[in-house]
mmCIF file of C-alpha atoms in Angstrom:
data_model
loop_
_atom_site.group_PDB
_atom_site.id
_atom_site.type_symbol
_atom_site.label_atom_id
_atom_site.label_comp_id
_atom_site.label_asym_id
_atom_site.label_seq_id
_atom_site.Cartn_x
_atom_site.Cartn_y
_atom_site.Cartn_z
ATOM 1 C CA UNK Y 1 0.000 0.000 0.000
ATOM 2 C CA UNK Y 2 1.236 3.497 -0.923
ATOM 3 C CA UNK Y 3 0.587 6.548 1.258
ATOM 4 C CA UNK Y 4 0.800 10.282 0.557
ATOM 5 C CA UNK Y 5 1.025 12.827 3.393
ATOM 6 C CA UNK Y 6 0.108 16.462 2.846
ATOM 7 C CA UNK Y 7 2.232 19.378 4.068
ATOM 8 C CA UNK Y 8 0.208 20.109 7.200
ATOM 9 C CA UNK Y 9 0.338 16.480 8.353
ATOM 10 C CA UNK Y 10 4.115 16.444 8.012
ATOM 11 C CA UNK Y 11 4.502 19.750 9.850
ATOM 12 C CA UNK Y 12 2.193 18.570 12.626
ATOM 13 C CA UNK Y 13 4.204 15.379 13.023
ATOM 14 C CA UNK Y 14 7.456 17.329 13.146
ATOM 15 C CA UNK Y 15 6.090 19.833 15.639
ATOM 16 C CA UNK Y 16 4.043 17.425 17.733
ATOM 17 C CA UNK Y 17 4.888 15.244 20.714
ATOM 18 C CA UNK Y 18 3.674 12.272 18.661
ATOM 19 C CA UNK Y 19 6.809 12.264 16.485
ATOM 20 C CA UNK Y 20 7.989 9.072 18.210
ATOM 21 C CA UNK Y 21 4.565 7.502 17.765
ATOM 22 C CA UNK Y 22 4.758 8.231 14.053
ATOM 23 C CA UNK Y 23 8.157 6.574 13.785
ATOM 24 C CA UNK Y 24 6.822 3.514 15.603
ATOM 25 C CA UNK Y 25 3.619 3.321 13.595
ATOM 26 C CA UNK Y 26 4.750 4.220 10.093
ATOM 27 C CA UNK Y 27 4.179 1.487 7.532
ATOM 28 C CA UNK Y 28 3.642 0.912 3.841
ATOM 29 C CA UNK Y 29 5.384 2.703 0.999
ATOM 30 C CA UNK Y 30 5.350 6.448 1.686
ATOM 31 C CA UNK Y 31 5.616 8.423 -1.548
ATOM 32 C CA UNK Y 32 7.621 11.617 -2.097
ATOM 33 C CA UNK Y 33 5.078 14.220 -3.360
ATOM 34 C CA UNK Y 34 6.878 16.870 -5.386
ATOM 35 C CA UNK Y 35 4.403 19.648 -4.524
ATOM 36 C CA UNK Y 36 4.771 18.943 -0.779
ATOM 37 C CA UNK Y 37 8.566 18.948 -0.983
ATOM 38 C CA UNK Y 38 8.373 22.174 -2.991
ATOM 39 C CA UNK Y 39 6.260 23.898 -0.332
ATOM 40 C CA UNK Y 40 8.654 22.805 2.415
ATOM 41 C CA UNK Y 41 11.823 23.724 0.510
ATOM 42 C CA UNK Y 42 10.474 27.234 -0.107
ATOM 43 C CA UNK Y 43 10.588 27.775 3.688
ATOM 44 C CA UNK Y 44 14.035 26.277 4.245
ATOM 45 C CA UNK Y 45 16.165 29.414 4.102
ATOM 46 C CA UNK Y 46 17.880 30.136 7.421
ATOM 47 C CA UNK Y 47 16.068 33.469 7.889
ATOM 48 C CA UNK Y 48 12.606 31.939 7.372
ATOM 49 C CA UNK Y 49 10.526 31.739 10.569
ATOM 50 C CA UNK Y 50 9.241 28.305 9.553
ATOM 51 C CA UNK Y 51 12.723 26.956 8.765
ATOM 52 C CA UNK Y 52 13.046 24.634 11.763
ATOM 53 C CA UNK Y 53 9.660 22.937 11.341
ATOM 54 C CA UNK Y 54 9.937 22.688 7.567
ATOM 55 C CA UNK Y 55 13.439 21.231 7.702
ATOM 56 C CA UNK Y 56 12.264 18.570 10.150
ATOM 57 C CA UNK Y 57 9.209 17.872 7.990
ATOM 58 C CA UNK Y 58 11.438 17.582 4.946
ATOM 59 C CA UNK Y 59 13.557 15.171 6.955
ATOM 60 C CA UNK Y 60 10.535 12.900 7.330
ATOM 61 C CA UNK Y 61 10.097 12.948 3.564
ATOM 62 C CA UNK Y 62 13.749 12.258 2.853
ATOM 63 C CA UNK Y 63 14.055 9.527 5.469
ATOM 64 C CA UNK Y 64 10.938 7.675 4.391
ATOM 65 C CA UNK Y 65 10.598 8.410 0.708
ATOM 66 C CA UNK Y 66 14.005 8.848 -0.894
ATOM 67 C CA UNK Y 67 15.956 5.702 -1.504
ATOM 68 C CA UNK Y 68 19.640 6.078 -2.282
ATOM 69 C CA UNK Y 69 21.505 3.256 -3.986
ATOM 70 C CA UNK Y 70 25.213 3.650 -4.769
ATOM 71 C CA UNK Y 71 24.800 7.406 -4.809
ATOM 72 C CA UNK Y 72 21.898 7.328 -7.269
ATOM 73 C CA UNK Y 73 18.423 8.501 -6.261
ATOM 74 C CA UNK Y 74 15.533 6.188 -6.975
ATOM 75 C CA UNK Y 75 12.894 8.595 -8.323
ATOM 76 C CA UNK Y 76 10.258 5.896 -8.790
ATOM 77 C CA UNK Y 77 8.913 6.804 -5.350
ATOM 78 C CA UNK Y 78 8.179 10.403 -6.362
ATOM 79 C CA UNK Y 79 4.660 11.681 -7.005
ATOM 80 C CA UNK Y 80 5.048 14.274 -9.819
ATOM 81 C CA UNK Y 81 3.103 17.509 -10.197
ATOM 82 C CA UNK Y 82 -0.232 17.733 -11.990
ATOM 83 C CA UNK Y 83 0.998 18.756 -15.484
ATOM 84 C CA UNK Y 84 3.409 15.797 -15.553
ATOM 85 C CA UNK Y 85 0.712 13.357 -14.432
ATOM 86 C CA UNK Y 86 -1.824 14.646 -16.963
ATOM 87 C CA UNK Y 87 0.749 14.544 -19.756
ATOM 88 C CA UNK Y 88 1.311 10.857 -18.986
ATOM 89 C CA UNK Y 89 -2.441 10.269 -18.704
ATOM 90 C CA UNK Y 90 -3.415 11.774 -22.046
ATOM 91 C CA UNK Y 91 -0.461 10.213 -23.841
ATOM 92 C CA UNK Y 92 -1.134 6.798 -22.271
ATOM 93 C CA UNK Y 93 2.390 6.802 -20.925
ATOM 94 C CA UNK Y 94 2.402 4.533 -17.890
ATOM 95 C CA UNK Y 95 5.920 5.359 -16.719
ATOM 96 C CA UNK Y 96 6.425 8.803 -15.198
ATOM 97 C CA UNK Y 97 9.035 10.667 -17.209
ATOM 98 C CA UNK Y 98 12.116 11.787 -15.301
ATOM 99 C CA UNK Y 99 12.310 15.565 -15.173
ATOM 100 C CA UNK Y 100 15.339 17.662 -14.332
ATOM 101 C CA UNK Y 101 13.438 19.844 -11.830
ATOM 102 C CA UNK Y 102 12.276 16.754 -9.929
ATOM 103 C CA UNK Y 103 15.807 15.365 -9.693
ATOM 104 C CA UNK Y 104 17.121 18.744 -8.523
ATOM 105 C CA UNK Y 105 14.366 19.119 -5.906
ATOM 106 C CA UNK Y 106 15.068 15.656 -4.485
ATOM 107 C CA UNK Y 107 18.795 16.390 -4.346
ATOM 108 C CA UNK Y 108 18.207 19.791 -2.721
ATOM 109 C CA UNK Y 109 15.879 18.222 -0.130
ATOM 110 C CA UNK Y 110 18.618 15.798 0.878
ATOM 111 C CA UNK Y 111 21.175 18.614 1.118
ATOM 112 C CA UNK Y 112 18.901 20.680 3.380
ATOM 113 C CA UNK Y 113 18.188 17.742 5.678
ATOM 114 C CA UNK Y 114 21.919 17.024 5.890
ATOM 115 C CA UNK Y 115 22.620 20.607 6.989
ATOM 116 C CA UNK Y 116 23.883 21.990 3.694
ATOM 117 C CA UNK Y 117 21.681 25.080 3.733
ATOM 118 C CA UNK Y 118 23.987 28.093 3.473
ATOM 119 C CA UNK Y 119 25.280 27.166 0.025
ATOM 120 C CA UNK Y 120 21.806 26.435 -1.319
ATOM 121 C CA UNK Y 121 20.076 29.791 -0.791
ATOM 122 C CA UNK Y 122 20.251 30.618 -4.480
ATOM 123 C CA UNK Y 123 18.802 27.234 -5.432
ATOM 124 C CA UNK Y 124 16.006 27.656 -2.879
ATOM 125 C CA UNK Y 125 15.260 31.078 -4.382
ATOM 126 C CA UNK Y 126 14.993 29.456 -7.803
ATOM 127 C CA UNK Y 127 12.417 27.004 -6.454
ATOM 128 C CA UNK Y 128 10.447 29.846 -4.858
ATOM 129 C CA UNK Y 129 10.367 31.357 -8.341
ATOM 130 C CA UNK Y 130 9.390 27.970 -9.765
ATOM 131 C CA UNK Y 131 6.507 27.695 -7.295
ATOM 132 C CA UNK Y 132 5.279 31.159 -8.302
ATOM 133 C CA UNK Y 133 5.619 30.153 -11.959
ATOM 134 C CA UNK Y 134 3.354 27.153 -11.319
ATOM 135 C CA UNK Y 135 0.687 29.489 -9.939
ATOM 136 C CA UNK Y 136 1.174 31.909 -12.851
ATOM 137 C CA UNK Y 137 0.690 29.055 -15.307
ATOM 138 C CA UNK Y 138 -2.438 27.960 -13.455
ATOM 139 C CA UNK Y 139 -3.834 31.490 -13.800
ATOM 140 C CA UNK Y 140 -3.013 31.564 -17.509
ATOM 141 C CA UNK Y 141 -4.731 28.211 -17.996
ATOM 142 C CA UNK Y 142 -7.945 29.526 -16.425
ATOM 143 C CA UNK Y 143 -8.062 32.394 -18.920
ATOM 144 C CA UNK Y 144 -6.897 30.360 -21.917
ATOM 145 C CA UNK Y 145 -8.627 27.008 -21.469
ATOM 146 C CA UNK Y 146 -11.210 27.013 -18.675
ATOM 147 C CA UNK Y 147 -13.213 30.221 -19.161
ATOM 148 C CA UNK Y 148 -13.858 29.670 -22.904
ATOM 149 C CA UNK Y 149 -15.183 26.181 -22.094
ATOM 150 C CA UNK Y 150 -17.320 27.435 -19.191
ATOM 151 C CA UNK Y 151 -18.880 30.314 -21.149
ATOM 152 C CA UNK Y 152 -18.911 28.758 -24.614
ATOM 153 C CA UNK Y 153 -17.089 31.558 -26.388
ATOM 154 C CA UNK Y 154 -13.530 32.551 -27.189
ATOM 155 C CA UNK Y 155 -11.520 35.463 -25.832
ATOM 156 C CA UNK Y 156 -13.318 35.484 -22.492
ATOM 157 C CA UNK Y 157 -11.502 37.421 -19.780
ATOM 158 C CA UNK Y 158 -12.126 36.973 -16.078
ATOM 159 C CA UNK Y 159 -12.446 40.661 -15.164
ATOM 160 C CA UNK Y 160 -14.836 41.324 -18.065
ATOM 161 C CA UNK Y 161 -17.256 38.747 -16.667
ATOM 162 C CA UNK Y 162 -17.120 39.443 -12.967
ATOM 163 C CA UNK Y 163 -17.355 43.222 -12.968
ATOM 164 C CA UNK Y 164 -21.106 42.582 -12.993
ATOM 165 C CA UNK Y 165 -22.115 41.411 -9.491
ATOM 166 C CA UNK Y 166 -25.352 39.816 -10.756
ATOM 167 C CA UNK Y 167 -23.534 37.771 -13.400
ATOM 168 C CA UNK Y 168 -20.983 36.770 -10.815
ATOM 169 C CA UNK Y 169 -23.680 35.549 -8.421
ATOM 170 C CA UNK Y 170 -25.435 33.673 -11.231
ATOM 171 C CA UNK Y 171 -22.161 31.983 -12.164
ATOM 172 C CA UNK Y 172 -21.556 31.006 -8.544
ATOM 173 C CA UNK Y 173 -24.996 29.366 -8.393
ATOM 174 C CA UNK Y 174 -24.222 27.355 -11.518
ATOM 175 C CA UNK Y 175 -21.130 25.906 -9.865
ATOM 176 C CA UNK Y 176 -23.469 23.521 -8.036
ATOM 177 C CA UNK Y 177 -24.482 21.947 -11.352
ATOM 178 C CA UNK Y 178 -22.519 18.782 -12.171
ATOM 179 C CA UNK Y 179 -22.515 19.975 -15.788
ATOM 180 C CA UNK Y 180 -19.600 22.186 -14.796
ATOM 181 C CA UNK Y 181 -17.532 19.084 -14.084
ATOM 182 C CA UNK Y 182 -17.889 17.980 -17.699
ATOM 183 C CA UNK Y 183 -16.866 21.438 -18.871
ATOM 184 C CA UNK Y 184 -13.782 21.222 -16.688
ATOM 185 C CA UNK Y 185 -13.014 17.820 -18.193
ATOM 186 C CA UNK Y 186 -13.228 19.353 -21.664
ATOM 187 C CA UNK Y 187 -10.887 22.121 -20.569
ATOM 188 C CA UNK Y 188 -8.316 19.612 -19.296
ATOM 189 C CA UNK Y 189 -8.534 17.674 -22.550
ATOM 190 C CA UNK Y 190 -8.166 20.836 -24.624
ATOM 191 C CA UNK Y 191 -5.170 21.890 -22.544
ATOM 192 C CA UNK Y 192 -3.236 18.622 -22.809
ATOM 193 C CA UNK Y 193 -4.398 17.027 -26.053
ATOM 194 C CA UNK Y 194 -3.084 18.789 -29.135
ATOM 195 C CA UNK Y 195 -5.432 17.124 -31.615
ATOM 196 C CA UNK Y 196 -8.740 18.947 -31.576
ATOM 197 C CA UNK Y 197 -10.690 15.877 -32.706
ATOM 198 C CA UNK Y 198 -10.219 14.470 -29.200
ATOM 199 C CA UNK Y 199 -11.927 17.545 -27.783
ATOM 200 C CA UNK Y 200 -15.400 16.448 -28.921
ATOM 201 C CA UNK Y 201 -14.963 12.843 -27.859
ATOM 202 C CA UNK Y 202 -17.649 12.431 -25.196
ATOM 203 C CA UNK Y 203 -16.279 9.029 -24.198
ATOM 204 C CA UNK Y 204 -13.002 10.711 -23.294
ATOM 205 C CA UNK Y 205 -14.828 13.511 -21.470
ATOM 206 C CA UNK Y 206 -16.789 10.990 -19.404
ATOM 207 C CA UNK Y 207 -13.645 8.971 -18.699
ATOM 208 C CA UNK Y 208 -11.817 12.057 -17.410
ATOM 209 C CA UNK Y 209 -14.867 12.905 -15.269
ATOM 210 C CA UNK Y 210 -14.829 9.424 -13.735
ATOM 211 C CA UNK Y 211 -11.070 8.999 -13.335
ATOM 212 C CA UNK Y 212 -10.584 12.438 -11.758
ATOM 213 C CA UNK Y 213 -14.019 13.038 -10.246
ATOM 214 C CA UNK Y 214 -12.667 14.175 -6.867
ATOM 215 C CA UNK Y 215 -10.018 16.461 -8.388
ATOM 216 C CA UNK Y 216 -12.471 18.173 -10.721
ATOM 217 C CA UNK Y 217 -15.130 18.583 -8.036
ATOM 218 C CA UNK Y 218 -12.509 19.949 -5.634
ATOM 219 C CA UNK Y 219 -11.380 22.452 -8.278
ATOM 220 C CA UNK Y 220 -14.928 23.686 -8.849
ATOM 221 C CA UNK Y 221 -15.978 23.911 -5.199
ATOM 222 C CA UNK Y 222 -12.764 24.948 -3.436
ATOM 223 C CA UNK Y 223 -10.812 26.905 -6.040
ATOM 224 C CA UNK Y 224 -13.100 28.300 -8.725
ATOM 225 C CA UNK Y 225 -15.806 29.122 -6.174
ATOM 226 C CA UNK Y 226 -13.275 30.986 -4.021
ATOM 227 C CA UNK Y 227 -12.208 33.060 -6.998
ATOM 228 C CA UNK Y 228 -15.806 33.992 -7.737
ATOM 229 C CA UNK Y 229 -16.695 34.737 -4.106
ATOM 230 C CA UNK Y 230 -13.590 36.859 -3.590
ATOM 231 C CA UNK Y 231 -14.026 40.592 -3.154
ATOM 232 C CA UNK Y 232 -11.245 40.845 -5.759
ATOM 233 C CA UNK Y 233 -13.093 38.742 -8.328
ATOM 234 C CA UNK Y 234 -13.604 41.664 -10.700
ATOM 235 C CA UNK Y 235 -9.847 42.201 -10.943
ATOM 236 C CA UNK Y 236 -7.706 40.506 -13.526
ATOM 237 C CA UNK Y 237 -6.603 37.090 -12.329
ATOM 238 C CA UNK Y 238 -3.012 38.207 -12.775
ATOM 239 C CA UNK Y 239 -3.667 40.973 -10.222
ATOM 240 C CA UNK Y 240 -5.248 38.541 -7.769
ATOM 241 C CA UNK Y 241 -2.189 36.355 -8.229
ATOM 242 C CA UNK Y 242 0.108 39.030 -6.795
ATOM 243 C CA UNK Y 243 -1.213 38.200 -3.320
ATOM 244 C CA UNK Y 244 0.206 34.676 -3.352
ATOM 245 C CA UNK Y 245 0.593 34.562 0.426
ATOM 246 C CA UNK Y 246 -2.915 35.784 1.159
ATOM 247 C CA UNK Y 247 -5.971 33.760 2.033
ATOM 248 C CA UNK Y 248 -8.338 35.099 -0.588
ATOM 249 C CA UNK Y 249 -8.182 32.863 -2.547
ATOM 250 C CA UNK Y 250 -6.149 30.158 -0.806
ATOM 251 C CA UNK Y 251 -3.423 29.097 -3.186
ATOM 252 C CA UNK Y 252 -2.679 25.967 -1.171
ATOM 253 C CA UNK Y 253 -5.986 24.521 -2.438
ATOM 254 C CA UNK Y 254 -4.383 24.283 -5.872
ATOM 255 C CA UNK Y 255 -1.528 22.227 -4.425
ATOM 256 C CA UNK Y 256 -4.066 20.090 -2.524
ATOM 257 C CA UNK Y 257 -5.780 19.426 -5.841
ATOM 258 C CA UNK Y 258 -2.520 18.149 -7.315
ATOM 259 C CA UNK Y 259 -2.194 15.611 -4.498
ATOM 260 C CA UNK Y 260 -5.807 14.512 -4.962
ATOM 261 C CA UNK Y 261 -5.236 14.082 -8.681
ATOM 262 C CA UNK Y 262 -2.125 12.027 -7.949
ATOM 263 C CA UNK Y 263 -4.127 9.737 -5.665
ATOM 264 C CA UNK Y 264 -6.762 9.200 -8.353
ATOM 265 C CA UNK Y 265 -4.118 8.601 -11.037
ATOM 266 C CA UNK Y 266 -2.288 5.990 -8.978
ATOM 267 C CA UNK Y 267 -5.498 4.125 -8.141
ATOM 268 C CA UNK Y 268 -7.531 4.460 -11.356
ATOM 269 C CA UNK Y 269 -4.790 4.338 -13.998
ATOM 270 C CA UNK Y 270 -1.680 2.757 -12.516
ATOM 271 C CA UNK Y 271 -3.806 0.375 -10.410
ATOM 272 C CA UNK Y 272 -1.521 0.956 -7.429
ATOM 273 C CA UNK Y 273 -3.386 1.102 -4.109
ATOM 274 C CA UNK Y 274 -2.629 4.552 -2.693
ATOM 275 C CA UNK Y 275 -4.211 6.452 0.213
ATOM 276 C CA UNK Y 276 -4.105 10.175 0.975
ATOM 277 C CA UNK Y 277 -3.367 10.991 4.646
ATOM 278 C CA UNK Y 278 -4.726 14.439 5.500
ATOM 279 C CA UNK Y 279 -6.629 16.263 8.245
ATOM 280 C CA UNK Y 280 -8.421 18.608 5.800
ATOM 281 C CA UNK Y 281 -12.166 18.065 6.180
ATOM 282 C CA UNK Y 282 -12.938 19.592 2.779
ATOM 283 C CA UNK Y 283 -10.700 16.965 1.156
ATOM 284 C CA UNK Y 284 -12.372 14.118 3.055
ATOM 285 C CA UNK Y 285 -15.775 15.547 2.061
ATOM 286 C CA UNK Y 286 -14.763 15.686 -1.618
ATOM 287 C CA UNK Y 287 -13.677 12.037 -1.638
ATOM 288 C CA UNK Y 288 -16.865 10.959 0.163
ATOM 289 C CA UNK Y 289 -19.080 13.006 -2.157
ATOM 290 C CA UNK Y 290 -17.616 11.169 -5.153
ATOM 291 C CA UNK Y 291 -17.740 7.679 -3.637
ATOM 292 C CA UNK Y 292 -13.982 7.362 -3.138
ATOM 293 C CA UNK Y 293 -13.801 7.769 0.644
ATOM 294 C CA UNK Y 294 -11.651 4.636 0.918
ATOM 295 C CA UNK Y 295 -8.788 6.578 -0.717
ATOM 296 C CA UNK Y 296 -8.381 9.075 2.147
ATOM 297 C CA UNK Y 297 -7.764 8.763 5.894
ATOM 298 C CA UNK Y 298 -6.712 10.711 8.981
ATOM 299 C CA UNK Y 299 -3.278 10.321 10.553
ATOM 300 C CA UNK Y 300 -4.645 8.455 13.586
ATOM 301 C CA UNK Y 301 -6.297 5.910 11.298
ATOM 302 C CA UNK Y 302 -2.989 5.406 9.499
ATOM 303 C CA UNK Y 303 -1.027 4.935 12.736
ATOM 304 C CA UNK Y 304 -3.642 2.663 14.297
ATOM 305 C CA UNK Y 305 -3.429 0.473 11.219
ATOM 306 C CA UNK Y 306 -0.020 -0.704 12.408
ATOM 307 C CA UNK Y 307 -0.714 -0.939 16.148
#
């Protein structure tokens, strides 16, 4: 059985008195999620207030998830980011392609855990920039792929739609309609499949809806809805994006979605039993809503499974 821990679980373990209990109760194959490592690494500069906790959390990842053989890292235990997973999915490529950024992030994580921090500040800065780039790309994808699918016309811009409060409220109400999930599936297909004839393939749309039902529903209810409900919704998305550390909208929901998508990919496509360990109620609710509650658990349930 594979397990994936989110960032908050790892930080709670590192900060909590139950650290020893975790070490006694850990079991199964614990994967190395790239987006979790990225979040932790971005707080591993010496002058960062969260440095101590994040370094210890990263240590849990390195100790349990990175296997070193004759100086070579075994990257098979890594859970890639969402674009990499979807590229493999739509190209029917079962083996995750090795990517330079992933190899560098794994290597940097090991260096930080081993105390080699001072000489890695520049590399950490580059990954902070990389994290921001991921969010920028996500914003661009909403404008380029998602909005045209949702509104059925080209050249749709976020701020043009949501300057009108009534239209914004009407759009928010429509988010409860499962039809939006199919539109999101079409957007994902259009984004990752170059041949347009695949775009109108309803079998493929339905398959994406089924395979990634939790991910898509989570995107609609916990990301898109937050954008619409935000007091900044009438601004350009690029302007909203400037406040990456704010809570309106919560950018960490996008990284949560990537972990959810990874769980669904491992179980539905790779046929590898994998469970998400998280304390986030909204994530548990999303899995339960879509009939996949057996793919998520709380930390206590994980630890009790080996007691």
